[in-house]
Every structure is written in C-alpha cells, then in structure tokens.
Amino acid sequence: MPAGFGSRLAADSSPNTGRVSENMTDNLSHPNSPEARDSASLIHPLTNLKTHLEKGGLVIEEGDGVWVTDIHGKKYIEGMSGLWCLSLGYGQERLVEAAAKQMRRLPYYHLTNHKSHQPAIDLAEKLLEIAPVPMSKVWFANSGSEGNDSAARIVWYYWHAKGQPEKRKIIAHQRAYHGNTIASASMSGMYYNHASFGLPLDGFLHVTPPHHYRYANPGEDEEAFASRLADELDALIIAEGPETVGAFFAEPIMGSGGVIVPPPTYFKKIQAVLDKHDILLIADEVITAFGRTGNMFGTTTMDLTPDMLVCAKGLSSAYLPISALMVNARVFEVISEESDRVGVFGLSFTYSGHPVSAAVAREALRIYEDENIVEHVRAMEPHFLGGLKKLLDHPLVGEVRGKGLLAGVELVHDKSTGEAFDPAYQVGPYCADRAEAHGVILRAIGDTISFCPPLVIDKQEIEELILRFRHALDDTLAMVQEQGWLSAR
Ligand SMILES: Cc1ncc(COP(=O)(O)O)c(C=O)c1O
C-alpha cells in the first residue's frame, strides 16, 4: 500500500524538520549568542542542516531530575530522556563520584592482547548475572551502533567459522533503527539513513514491522497478523535461500520507528521460523534494556530468546558512552575456535570497555537495583500509559501504544479509519514544537509523538507532562482546523 494521505500507512517524515520557534530565530540575530555560535560552527545529527543555519536551535544548559533548563532560564520536562538514554535522570551524584574515582585511579586501560582491568570485569560479570537469557561472554563498545556493527561482524565470523561463509545476509524490520555505522545503518529501515548515502549495503533485507494498527489487513486480529508476518519472513528466507541468511536483528519494541509494540505472540512465531532455517536472532535492546518496559530487559517483556543481545544508552544512564554485546555459549564457542585458527579475534576498539565508562555503568546498575527502578516503572506505568490513553478522547489521537515508560501517540487525519495526515503537512513535528513551547521536550516520528521519560519520573511529573502535551495537542488541533486539514466527521 502506498504511504501517505488517503492511506492508513503513515509515511516517515524527517525526524527534525527544522521547525523552530520565533525566539530561536531572534536569538540568532545576536552574533555572539550561543545560538548564533552554534549555527556558525556545528553540524547537527538528524537535523535539516540548511534550516538550522537560518533558525538555530535550543541550547540546553543544565539538568535536574527529569527537568532541563535552556540558556534563557526556561524549564522543560525532558520527556525523551535525551535520546531515549538518560534513564536515571540528571543529578545522579553516585555516577559522578564513580567517574571521578575511576579517573583518578586508572583513567584508561584497554582489553587487547590479554590485558584487562577491574571495572570491565565487574561490569561484564554483572551483565551476565542479570542477562534475560543465558549468556556466555560480553563484548564492549562505545555506542549502540558499534554494538550492532560488532554483532553483524560476529554473525559473519560465526558462519565463516562454521564453513558457511555465504550465510551472511541480515534481515531487520522496515522502520527499525539500529544505528548509524555503515552496517547498522544498512540494517536500519529508516529512509533517512539510506537516502543519498547509497545504503543499504547489499545483503541487508527488511520485512514489515509488527505494527498492527498500521499494517494489519482489514479484519485481521493481532494473532493472525503475527502469523502472516512470520509467513512473510519464512517466504523471504526461502526466496533468498536459507543458506545465505545469517541473522535477524530486532528491537523487542521498536523505538525510533514510532514506538511499535509487537503482538504478544509475534516473537514466538518469528523464532520458530529462524530456528527452522538455522538463523541467529540478535535482540537490539539499546532502548529497551534496564527497566524501560517494566522488566530489566525487553527480551523478557516480549518473550524472545536471542543468541546475542546489544544494550547501551541506559547502561550508563548516558552519563558516559558505552555499549555491551552479550553472546551466548553457542556463538562464543565458535568464535573462540575461529580466533585460534586466525590467530586473534580481529575486532577491536581503543575504548572497548573504557574503565571510566565501565565504572559508571556498574554504578548505574547498582542504582537500578538499590532504587528498585523496575518496581517503580511498574508502579508508574498505569499513570503514564493510562494518562496517555485518556487522550484517545482527543479528535487528533488515533492510537496510544507502549509498555512501561515508553509510549507513542499517533495523530491521525481520521480517527474512525486511522487514515494518516498528508506527511507534507508535518502535523507531528508541529505538535512536538508546541509541546516544546509548553515546556516539554518530545519527539515527532512522522505523526507519532514519542515519550520516553527518565525512569525516575514521579506521578506528579507524569501528570504535568501529559497536561502540557494536551495543550500541545489542542494547539495542533486549532492549527489543522484553521488549515482545513481535519477530516469532516
Ligand atoms: C534501538 C537502537 N539501536 C541502536 C541505536 C544506536 O545507538 P547509538 O546512537 O548509541 O549508536 C539506537 C539509537 O537511538 C537505537 O534506538
């Protein structure tokens, strides 16, 4: 079905259209303002670079709990934990102390050539202890992208070692986001990661995302939808040749694709297909790990049995860059034998397991336990998701979906049919801009507004967040009515 107006399928729109408030433009007229200096010096990720030159950006100065303050003193609820990462909020002194202590003692050492250090050992042991399925060893990198890139490399190494070097195709979901290195951008299913970059590389394939509201056939329930997608995967693998397909990468709940929660039996059905064709499953838990979905791992919430699991972001609560890739015994045994044959395991990053990042991540894992973060998320979930679901009474809100403290609210042209707005109208980005004007930072993914607040958020702050968002929705409704863009009802 073609994307866009007149279809139920919401097209992607640019994650940041460059729509910014007039204040920002005003601030650019002062050449020494941080906004003007920013526009004159920085290239911004996921930003319209041209518009940014003219309009500038929002410069944040400090954070406290779930709040951030910009350089003009305006306060915002950070409704996205930055980029889905600042799980423990601002002001976690224990993390600051852990970093300072480790920096004084051993600010750097590496893990190559049989060297090691205590922070990496402590963190690896703890991750293996809390892993949602039995895992054997941990590989560290600096970002989610590098974690997924490493996992792709290990997939290729693994099948090479097993005497099947042609078994290297990787399947992921359309609209998935797995990162921005060349391999992880290739496995991502976002148009903006591929367009004009000549990506994806050959051998990266994409299947329909498990989003019932958008992709189900008329009258198809969740169970039948999940079965159809599993059949689609099976057919793709057979068409490609199972001997050429090495792995399937999946987020337990898709984040940047629009917060997509698969049907409950989806992964069981997918797993059966992968097992049938002897294909590895990699869980990308870069967003979903460490309490976000109401369990320590999204793998538990969505019932997967991955061979490898990638986590990052909440691992250090974003206080320092670090990611971890856990591999099970099946994978480790093969790659360890292969490294013996080759001479060394040829994957290496200078900062793999950086001691300061590792010490901070280990302390973050202590805080998750000491503060009972998973219990807190479960206690907050009804207020958060329940509060957002009340917005279904709003003329613009078609679907509210989520788990734990992760949610998406999809704005639609016609609630009765779920018909999407014309993406050119940029309704979602307008709504996110209005939310920012009302003092809450959210993100528009097409016309889905995503929510991923710090896990330490309390009930009053959730109520405040939702109230401010409702004001943004009302402003958006007024705008679409004025433009005559709302379906007659
Ligand atoms: C599910 C998922 N995987 C991987 C990544 C890439 O992580 P990073 O930006 O740390 O490279 C992201 C980033 O948002 C993500 O959401």
Coordinates of N, CA, C and O and ligand atoms in Angstrom, one line a residue, residues 83-84 142-148 176-181 184 188 251-256 284-288 310 312-313 322-323 443, ligand 1:
L83 N 18.1 11.3 24.2 CA 17.8 10.4 23.0 C 17.5 9.0 23.6 O 18.2 8.0 23.3
W84 N 16.4 8.8 24.3 CA 16.0 7.5 24.9 C 17.0 6.9 25.8 O 17.2 5.7 25.9
N142 N 31.4 1.4 22.2 CA 31.1 2.8 22.8 C 29.7 3.3 22.5 O 29.3 4.3 23.0
S143 N 29.0 2.7 21.6 CA 27.7 3.2 21.2 C 26.8 2.0 20.8 O 27.3 0.9 20.5
G144 N 25.5 2.2 20.7 CA 24.6 1.2 20.2 C 25.0 0.8 18.8 O 24.9 -0.4 18.4
S145 N 25.3 1.8 18.0 CA 25.7 1.5 16.6 C 26.9 0.5 16.5 O 26.9 -0.5 15.8
E146 N 27.9 0.8 17.3 CA 29.1 -0.1 17.3 C 28.7 -1.4 17.9 O 29.3 -2.4 17.5
G147 N 27.8 -1.5 18.8 CA 27.4 -2.8 19.4 C 26.7 -3.6 18.3 O 27.0 -4.8 18.1
N148 N 25.8 -3.0 17.5 CA 25.1 -3.7 16.4 C 26.1 -4.0 15.3 O 26.0 -5.1 14.7
A176 N 12.9 0.0 11.4 CA 13.8 -0.2 12.6 C 14.9 0.8 12.6 O 15.3 1.3 11.6
Y177 N 15.4 1.1 13.8 CA 16.6 1.9 13.9 C 17.6 1.1 14.7 O 17.4 0.8 15.9
H178 N 18.7 0.8 14.0 CA 19.8 0.0 14.7 C 21.1 0.8 14.8 O 22.1 0.2 15.2
G179 N 21.1 2.0 14.3 CA 22.3 2.8 14.4 C 22.8 3.4 13.1 O 22.1 3.3 12.1
N180 N 24.0 3.9 13.1 CA 24.5 4.7 12.0 C 25.9 4.5 11.5 O 26.4 5.2 10.7
T181 N 26.5 3.4 12.0 CA 27.7 3.0 11.3 C 27.2 2.3 10.0 O 26.0 2.2 9.8
S184 N 25.2 -0.9 10.7 CA 24.0 -0.7 11.5 C 23.0 0.2 10.7 O 21.8 0.0 10.8
S188 N 19.2 -0.8 9.6 CA 18.1 0.1 10.0 C 17.2 0.2 8.8 O 17.6 0.1 7.6
E251 N 14.5 -5.0 17.5 CA 14.2 -4.4 18.8 C 13.0 -5.1 19.4 O 12.0 -5.2 18.7
P252 N 13.0 -5.5 20.6 CA 11.8 -6.1 21.2 C 10.6 -5.1 21.1 O 9.5 -5.6 20.7
I253 N 10.8 -3.8 21.3 CA 9.8 -2.8 21.0 C 10.5 -1.8 20.2 O 11.6 -1.3 20.6
M254 N 10.0 -1.5 19.0 CA 10.8 -0.6 18.1 C 10.6 0.9 18.6 O 9.5 1.3 18.9
G255 N 11.7 1.5 18.8 CA 11.7 2.9 19.4 C 11.6 4.0 18.3 O 10.5 4.5 18.1
S256 N 12.7 4.2 17.6 CA 12.7 5.3 16.7 C 11.8 5.1 15.5 O 11.5 6.1 14.7
D284 N 18.2 -6.2 19.8 CA 18.7 -4.8 19.9 C 18.0 -4.2 21.1 O 16.9 -3.6 20.9
E285 N 18.6 -4.2 22.2 CA 17.9 -3.6 23.5 C 18.6 -2.3 23.8 O 18.6 -2.0 25.0
V286 N 19.0 -1.6 22.8 CA 19.6 -0.3 23.1 C 18.7 0.7 23.8 O 19.1 1.4 24.7
I287 N 17.4 0.6 23.5 CA 16.4 1.4 24.2 C 15.7 0.7 25.3 O 15.5 1.2 26.4
T288 N 15.4 -0.6 25.1 CA 14.5 -1.3 25.9 C 15.1 -1.9 27.2 O 14.4 -2.3 28.1
V310 N 22.3 -6.7 22.4 CA 23.0 -5.4 22.4 C 22.3 -4.5 23.3 O 21.1 -4.3 23.2
A312 N 22.9 -0.4 25.5 CA 23.8 0.8 25.5 C 23.0 1.8 26.3 O 22.4 1.4 27.4
K313 N 22.9 3.0 25.9 CA 22.1 4.1 26.5 C 21.9 4.0 28.0 O 22.7 4.4 28.8
I322 N 29.0 4.0 26.4 CA 29.4 2.6 26.5 C 28.2 1.8 26.0 O 27.0 2.1 26.1
S323 N 28.6 0.7 25.3 CA 27.6 -0.3 24.9 C 28.1 -1.7 25.2 O 29.4 -1.9 25.3
R443 N 9.4 14.0 21.0 CA 9.9 13.8 19.6 C 8.9 13.3 18.6 O 8.1 12.4 19.0
Ligands
LIG1 C1 17.3 0.5 19.1 C2 18.5 1.3 18.8 N1 19.6 0.6 18.4 C3 20.8 1.3 18.2 C4 20.9 2.6 18.3 C5 22.2 3.3 18.0 O1 22.8 3.7 19.2 P1 23.9 4.9 19.2 O2 23.2 6.2 18.8 O3 24.4 4.9 20.6 O4 24.9 4.5 18.2 C6 19.8 3.4 18.7 C7 19.8 4.8 18.9 O5 18.9 5.5 19.1 C8 18.6 2.7 19.0 O6 17.5 3.3 19.4

